[in-house]
Coordinates of C-alpha atoms in Angstrom, one line a residue:
X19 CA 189.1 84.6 49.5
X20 CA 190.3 82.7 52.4
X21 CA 189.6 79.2 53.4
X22 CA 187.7 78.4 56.7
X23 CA 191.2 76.5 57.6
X24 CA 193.3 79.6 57.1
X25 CA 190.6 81.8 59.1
X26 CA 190.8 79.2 61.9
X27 CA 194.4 79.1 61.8
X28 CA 195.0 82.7 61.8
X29 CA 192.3 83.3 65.1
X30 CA 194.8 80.6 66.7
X31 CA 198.2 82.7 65.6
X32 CA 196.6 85.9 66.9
X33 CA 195.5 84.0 70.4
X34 CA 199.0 83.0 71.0
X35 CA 201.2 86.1 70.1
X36 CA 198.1 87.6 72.5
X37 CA 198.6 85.5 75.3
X38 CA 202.7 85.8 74.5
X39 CA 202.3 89.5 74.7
X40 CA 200.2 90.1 78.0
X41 CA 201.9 87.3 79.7
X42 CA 198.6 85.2 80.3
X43 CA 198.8 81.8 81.5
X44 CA 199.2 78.6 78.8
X45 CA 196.3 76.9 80.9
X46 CA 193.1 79.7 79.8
X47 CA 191.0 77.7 77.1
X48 CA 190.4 78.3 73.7
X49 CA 188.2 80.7 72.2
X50 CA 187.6 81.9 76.1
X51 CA 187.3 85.6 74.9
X52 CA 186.7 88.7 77.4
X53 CA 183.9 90.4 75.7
X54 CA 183.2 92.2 78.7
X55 CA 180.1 90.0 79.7
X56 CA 180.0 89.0 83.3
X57 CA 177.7 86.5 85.0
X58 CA 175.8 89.2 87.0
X59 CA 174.5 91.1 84.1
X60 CA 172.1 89.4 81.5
X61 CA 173.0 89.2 78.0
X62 CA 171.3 92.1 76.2
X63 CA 172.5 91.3 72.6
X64 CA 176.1 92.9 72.4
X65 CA 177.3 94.0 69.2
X66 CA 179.6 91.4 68.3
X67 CA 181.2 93.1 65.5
X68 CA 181.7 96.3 67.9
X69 CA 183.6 94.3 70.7
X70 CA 185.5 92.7 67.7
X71 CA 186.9 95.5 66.4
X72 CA 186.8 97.2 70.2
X73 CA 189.6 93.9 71.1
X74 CA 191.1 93.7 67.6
X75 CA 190.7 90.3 67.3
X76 CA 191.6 90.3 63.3
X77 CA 191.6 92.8 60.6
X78 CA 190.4 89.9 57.9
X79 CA 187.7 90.7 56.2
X80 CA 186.8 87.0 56.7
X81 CA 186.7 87.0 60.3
X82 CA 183.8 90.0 60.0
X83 CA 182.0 88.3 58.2
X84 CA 181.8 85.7 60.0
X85 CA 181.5 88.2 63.3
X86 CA 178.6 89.5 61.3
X87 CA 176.3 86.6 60.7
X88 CA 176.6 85.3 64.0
X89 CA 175.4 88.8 64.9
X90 CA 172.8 88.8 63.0
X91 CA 171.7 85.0 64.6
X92 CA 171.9 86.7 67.8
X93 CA 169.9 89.1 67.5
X94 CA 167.0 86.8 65.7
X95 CA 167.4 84.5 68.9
X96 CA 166.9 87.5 70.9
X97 CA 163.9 88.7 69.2
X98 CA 162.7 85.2 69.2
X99 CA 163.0 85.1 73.0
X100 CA 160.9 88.3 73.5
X101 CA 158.1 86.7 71.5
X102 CA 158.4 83.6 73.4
X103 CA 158.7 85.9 76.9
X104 CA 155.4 87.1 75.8
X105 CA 154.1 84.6 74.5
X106 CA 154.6 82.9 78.4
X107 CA 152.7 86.3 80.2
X108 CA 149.7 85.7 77.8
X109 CA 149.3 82.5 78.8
X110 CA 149.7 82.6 82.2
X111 CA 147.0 85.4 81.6
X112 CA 144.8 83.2 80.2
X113 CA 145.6 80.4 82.9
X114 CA 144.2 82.5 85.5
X115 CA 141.5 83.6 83.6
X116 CA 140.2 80.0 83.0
X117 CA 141.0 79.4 86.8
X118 CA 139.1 82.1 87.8
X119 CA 136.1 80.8 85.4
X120 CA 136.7 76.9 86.9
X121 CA 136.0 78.0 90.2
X122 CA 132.9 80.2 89.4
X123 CA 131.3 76.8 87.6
X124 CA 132.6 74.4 90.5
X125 CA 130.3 77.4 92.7
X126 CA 127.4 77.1 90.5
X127 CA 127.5 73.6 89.8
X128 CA 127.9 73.1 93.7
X129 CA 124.1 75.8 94.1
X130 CA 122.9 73.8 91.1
X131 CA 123.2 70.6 92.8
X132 CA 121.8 71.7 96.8
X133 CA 119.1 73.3 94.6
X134 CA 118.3 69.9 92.9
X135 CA 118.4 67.9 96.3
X136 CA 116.5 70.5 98.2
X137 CA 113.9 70.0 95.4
X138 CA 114.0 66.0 95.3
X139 CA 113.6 65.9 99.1
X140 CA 110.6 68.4 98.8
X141 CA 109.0 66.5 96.0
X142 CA 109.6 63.6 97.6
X143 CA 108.4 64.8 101.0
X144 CA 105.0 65.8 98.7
X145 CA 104.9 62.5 97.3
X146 CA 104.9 60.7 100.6
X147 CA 102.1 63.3 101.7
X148 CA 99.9 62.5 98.6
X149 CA 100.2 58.9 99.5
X150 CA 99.5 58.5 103.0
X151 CA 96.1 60.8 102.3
X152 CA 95.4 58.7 99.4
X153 CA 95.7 55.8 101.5
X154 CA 93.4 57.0 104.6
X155 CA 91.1 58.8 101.9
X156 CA 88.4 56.5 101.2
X157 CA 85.6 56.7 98.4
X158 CA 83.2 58.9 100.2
X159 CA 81.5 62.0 100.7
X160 CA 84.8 63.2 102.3
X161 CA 86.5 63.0 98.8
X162 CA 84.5 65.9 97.9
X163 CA 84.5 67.8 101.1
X164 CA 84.6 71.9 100.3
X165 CA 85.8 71.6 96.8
X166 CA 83.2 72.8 93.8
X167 CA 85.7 71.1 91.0
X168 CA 85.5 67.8 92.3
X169 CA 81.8 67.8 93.5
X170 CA 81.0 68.7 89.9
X171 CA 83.6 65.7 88.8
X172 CA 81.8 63.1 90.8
X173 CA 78.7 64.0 91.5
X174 CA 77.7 65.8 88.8
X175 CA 76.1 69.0 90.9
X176 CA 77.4 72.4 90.2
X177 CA 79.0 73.0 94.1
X178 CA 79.6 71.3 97.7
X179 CA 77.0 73.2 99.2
X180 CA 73.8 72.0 96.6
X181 CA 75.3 68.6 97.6
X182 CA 74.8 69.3 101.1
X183 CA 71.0 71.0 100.2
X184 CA 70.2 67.6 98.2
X185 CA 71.6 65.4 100.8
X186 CA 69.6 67.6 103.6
X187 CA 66.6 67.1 101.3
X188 CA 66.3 63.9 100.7
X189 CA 68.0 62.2 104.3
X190 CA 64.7 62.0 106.7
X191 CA 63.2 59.7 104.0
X192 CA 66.2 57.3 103.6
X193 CA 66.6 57.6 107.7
X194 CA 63.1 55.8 107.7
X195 CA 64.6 52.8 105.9
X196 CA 67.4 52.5 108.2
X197 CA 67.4 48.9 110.6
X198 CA 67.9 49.5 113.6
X199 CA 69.0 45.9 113.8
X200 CA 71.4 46.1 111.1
X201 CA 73.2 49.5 110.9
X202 CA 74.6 50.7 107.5
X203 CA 78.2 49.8 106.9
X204 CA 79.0 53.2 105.6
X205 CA 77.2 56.9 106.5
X206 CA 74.3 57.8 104.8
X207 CA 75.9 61.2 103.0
X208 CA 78.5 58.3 101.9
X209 CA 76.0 56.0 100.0
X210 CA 74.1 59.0 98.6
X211 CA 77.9 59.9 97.2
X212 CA 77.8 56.6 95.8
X213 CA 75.0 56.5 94.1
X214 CA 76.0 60.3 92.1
X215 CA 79.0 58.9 91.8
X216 CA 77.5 55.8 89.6
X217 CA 74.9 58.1 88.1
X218 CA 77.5 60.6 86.8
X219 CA 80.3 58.3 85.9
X220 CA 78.6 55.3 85.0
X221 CA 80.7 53.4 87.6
X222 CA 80.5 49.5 87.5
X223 CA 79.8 47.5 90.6
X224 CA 82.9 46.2 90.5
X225 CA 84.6 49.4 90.3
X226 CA 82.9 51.0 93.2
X227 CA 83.5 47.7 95.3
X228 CA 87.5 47.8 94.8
X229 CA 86.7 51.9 95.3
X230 CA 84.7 51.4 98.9
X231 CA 85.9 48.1 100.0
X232 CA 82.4 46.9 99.7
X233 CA 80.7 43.8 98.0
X234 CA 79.0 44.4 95.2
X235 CA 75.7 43.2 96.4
X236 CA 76.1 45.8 99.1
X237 CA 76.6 48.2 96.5
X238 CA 73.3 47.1 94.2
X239 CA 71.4 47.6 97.3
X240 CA 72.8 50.9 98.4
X241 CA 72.3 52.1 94.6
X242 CA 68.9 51.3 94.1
X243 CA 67.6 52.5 97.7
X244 CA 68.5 55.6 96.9
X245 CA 67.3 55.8 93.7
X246 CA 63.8 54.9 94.8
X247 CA 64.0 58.0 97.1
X248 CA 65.2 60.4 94.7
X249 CA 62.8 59.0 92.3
X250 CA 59.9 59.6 94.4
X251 CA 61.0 62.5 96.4
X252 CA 62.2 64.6 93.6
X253 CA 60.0 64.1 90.7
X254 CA 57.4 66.4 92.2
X255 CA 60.3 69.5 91.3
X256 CA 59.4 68.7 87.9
X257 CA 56.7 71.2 87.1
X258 CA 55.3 72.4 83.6
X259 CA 55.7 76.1 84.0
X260 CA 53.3 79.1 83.6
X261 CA 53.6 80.7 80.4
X262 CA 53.3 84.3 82.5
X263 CA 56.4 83.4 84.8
X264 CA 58.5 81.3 81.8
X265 CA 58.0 84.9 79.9
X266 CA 59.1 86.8 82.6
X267 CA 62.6 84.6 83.1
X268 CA 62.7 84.1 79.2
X269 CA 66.7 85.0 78.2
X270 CA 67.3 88.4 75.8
X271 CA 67.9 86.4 72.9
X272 CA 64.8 84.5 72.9
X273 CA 62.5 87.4 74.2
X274 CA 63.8 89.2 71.0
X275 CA 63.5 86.3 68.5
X276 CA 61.7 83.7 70.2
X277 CA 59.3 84.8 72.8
X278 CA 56.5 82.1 72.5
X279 CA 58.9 79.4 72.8
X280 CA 58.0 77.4 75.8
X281 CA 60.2 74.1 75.7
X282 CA 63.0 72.3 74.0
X283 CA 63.1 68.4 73.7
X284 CA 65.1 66.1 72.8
X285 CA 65.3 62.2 73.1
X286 CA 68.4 61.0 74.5
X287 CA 69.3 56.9 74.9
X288 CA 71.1 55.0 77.6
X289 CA 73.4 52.0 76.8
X290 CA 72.6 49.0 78.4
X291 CA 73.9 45.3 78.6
X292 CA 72.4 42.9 75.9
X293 CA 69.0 41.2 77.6
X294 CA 68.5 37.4 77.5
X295 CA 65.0 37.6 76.2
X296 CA 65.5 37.9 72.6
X297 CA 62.0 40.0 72.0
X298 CA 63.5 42.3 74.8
X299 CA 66.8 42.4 73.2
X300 CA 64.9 43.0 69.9
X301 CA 62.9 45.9 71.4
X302 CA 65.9 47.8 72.4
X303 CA 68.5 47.8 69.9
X304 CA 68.9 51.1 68.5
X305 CA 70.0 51.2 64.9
X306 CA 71.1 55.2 65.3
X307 CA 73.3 53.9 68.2
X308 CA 74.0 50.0 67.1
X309 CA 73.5 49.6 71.0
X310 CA 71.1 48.0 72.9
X311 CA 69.6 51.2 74.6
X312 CA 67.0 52.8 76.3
X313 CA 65.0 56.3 75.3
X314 CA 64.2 58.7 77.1
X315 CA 62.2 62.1 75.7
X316 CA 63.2 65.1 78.2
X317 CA 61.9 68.8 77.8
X318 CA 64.0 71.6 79.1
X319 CA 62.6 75.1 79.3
X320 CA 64.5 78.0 77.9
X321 CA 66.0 79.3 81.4
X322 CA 67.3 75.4 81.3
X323 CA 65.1 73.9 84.2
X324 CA 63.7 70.4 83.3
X325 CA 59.8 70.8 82.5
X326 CA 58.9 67.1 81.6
X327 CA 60.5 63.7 81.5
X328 CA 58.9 60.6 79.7
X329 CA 58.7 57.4 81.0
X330 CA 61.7 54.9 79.2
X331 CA 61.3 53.3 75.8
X332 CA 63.2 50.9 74.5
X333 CA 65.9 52.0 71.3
X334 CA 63.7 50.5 68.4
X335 CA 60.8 52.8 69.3
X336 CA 61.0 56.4 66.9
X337 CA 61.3 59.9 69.1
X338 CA 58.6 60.7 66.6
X339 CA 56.3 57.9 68.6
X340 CA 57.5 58.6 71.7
X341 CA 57.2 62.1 71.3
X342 CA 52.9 61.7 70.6
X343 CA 52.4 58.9 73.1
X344 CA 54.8 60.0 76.5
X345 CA 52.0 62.3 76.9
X346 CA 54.1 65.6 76.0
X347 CA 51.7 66.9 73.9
X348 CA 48.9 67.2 76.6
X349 CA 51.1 69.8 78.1
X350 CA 51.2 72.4 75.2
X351 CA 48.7 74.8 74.3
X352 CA 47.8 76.5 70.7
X353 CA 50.2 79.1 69.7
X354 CA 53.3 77.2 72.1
X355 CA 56.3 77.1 69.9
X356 CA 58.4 73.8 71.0
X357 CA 62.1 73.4 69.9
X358 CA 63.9 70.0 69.1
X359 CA 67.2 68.3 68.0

């Protein structure tokens, strides 16, 4: 076997006699082999070992060897250079791809965000709306004008329009206590919203004063005027009923299993600040409620209507007691049937 120094020599002995033979200048550079590449074409992977043998370049079975492996690297190069070609086009593929996606986000993002600002200016906008009503709003009968959900919040009656009935009702009598010296700092329908309003919410003077702008004297007056009138004027719709016309409004259920019943009672208590009189504080503490209270006994009919109220009792005092002395037993007959709690 040769030595790589005798193969190099030998490729430099067949140059010369070559270049000796065809006359070719002494100035062309070594190893500068026509293999009959030119600049204009790209290289496709020639067959070395073909345009070896095509220029006889050597007849040593060295040389082919040689000719061979660096074939062989050539064509792993060129291979390797497809995959990398491809390689390229897929991601350039994919680049566009993910542009394509980038600008379809930036365009949602973008409607995202007008969407957001159109609905922080219209919340906003709604807030300001709320506020400026809330602020010219006061704590009247105008809080509740036309709406069923808040007349029942506040006043405690069922719609607007029974609060209009009531007020209708019971205004010629307050009308007579009006000065005509002093006029009342707020409108009748207005007080009588107050009063509800304390009756159904247990309010606190000082409550309704920040509420109305009011003192709170003002507001004890205006409280207890009206309930003076309503006591008067409406106790006389309390009315025992006739057994004939209870009967006739008497619901399924109880004309099917209760058909003598005639009324339903119950005692209910009412808290109430601790007195300064000790017997008084004595006679009204409640030890169902540990309160301080005040009793009431109240009969209801089966269509729900209010048949009797007692006079108040203080807490100590039993139902049981005030149930034989408010006078609620004068008002049934023999065979009534009377449900309680």
């Amino acid at each position: 076997m040769l030595q790589s120094d005798d193969v190099i020599e030998n490729e430099e002995d067949i140059q010369v006699e070559r270049d000796s033979e065809t006359g070719e200048d002494d100035d062309i550079a070594e190893n500068d082999f026509d293999l009959g590449i030119t600049d204009e074409e790209p290289f496709q992977g020639h067959n070395i070992q073909e345009t070896v043998e095509e220029h006889e370049i050597s007849d040593d079975p060295a040389v082919f060897r040689i000719v061979e492996d660096l074939s062989y690297e050539v064509c792993e190069l060129q291979a390797h250079n497809e995959f990398l070609l491809r390689d390229v086009a897929d991601l350039k593929t994919e680049n566009e791809s993910l542009k394509r996606q980038l600008d379809s986000c930036s365009q949602y993002m973008g409607a995202i965000q007008n969407a957001y600002y159109a609905c922080s200016t219209q919340h906003a906008a709604s807030l300001l709306v709320s506020l400026s009503t809330a602020k010219t709003t006061k704590f009247g009968a105008e809080l509740i004008l036309d709406n069923d959900e808040k007349t029942q919040f506040y006043t405690g009656l069922t719609s607007y329009s029974l609060f209009e009935t009531l007020f209708k009702l019971l205004k010629p009598f307050m009308e007579k206590r009006i000065s005509k010296k002093r006029p009342p700092l707020w409108s009748i329908k207005d007080e009588f919203f107050i009063t509800l309003s304390k009756l159904r919410l247990g309010l606190l003077y000082k409550d309704i004063t920040c509420r109305s702008n009011i003192s709170e004297s003002n507001v004890s007056k205006i409280f207890h005027k009206w309930l003076d009138i309503m006591y008067r004027e409406l106790q006389q719709l309390i009315v025992w009923p006739d057994r004939e016309k209870l009967y006739e409004t008497l619901p399924i259920q109880f004309k099917k299993h209760y058909f003598n019943v005639i009324s339903i009672i119950d005692c209910f208590e009412i808290f109430i600040e601790k007195l300064l009189s000790l017997e008084s504080r004595s006679c009204t503490y409640s030890q169902y409620k540990k309160h301080n209270t005040l009793k009431v006994l109240i009969s209801i009919a089966p269509t729900g209507s209010i048949t009797f109220i007692s006079n108040v009792w203080g807490g100590r005092v039993s139902d049981k007691v005030i149930t034989q002395k408010s006078g609620f037993l004068d008002k049934i007959s023999y065979g009534d049937v009377v449900m309680a709690d």
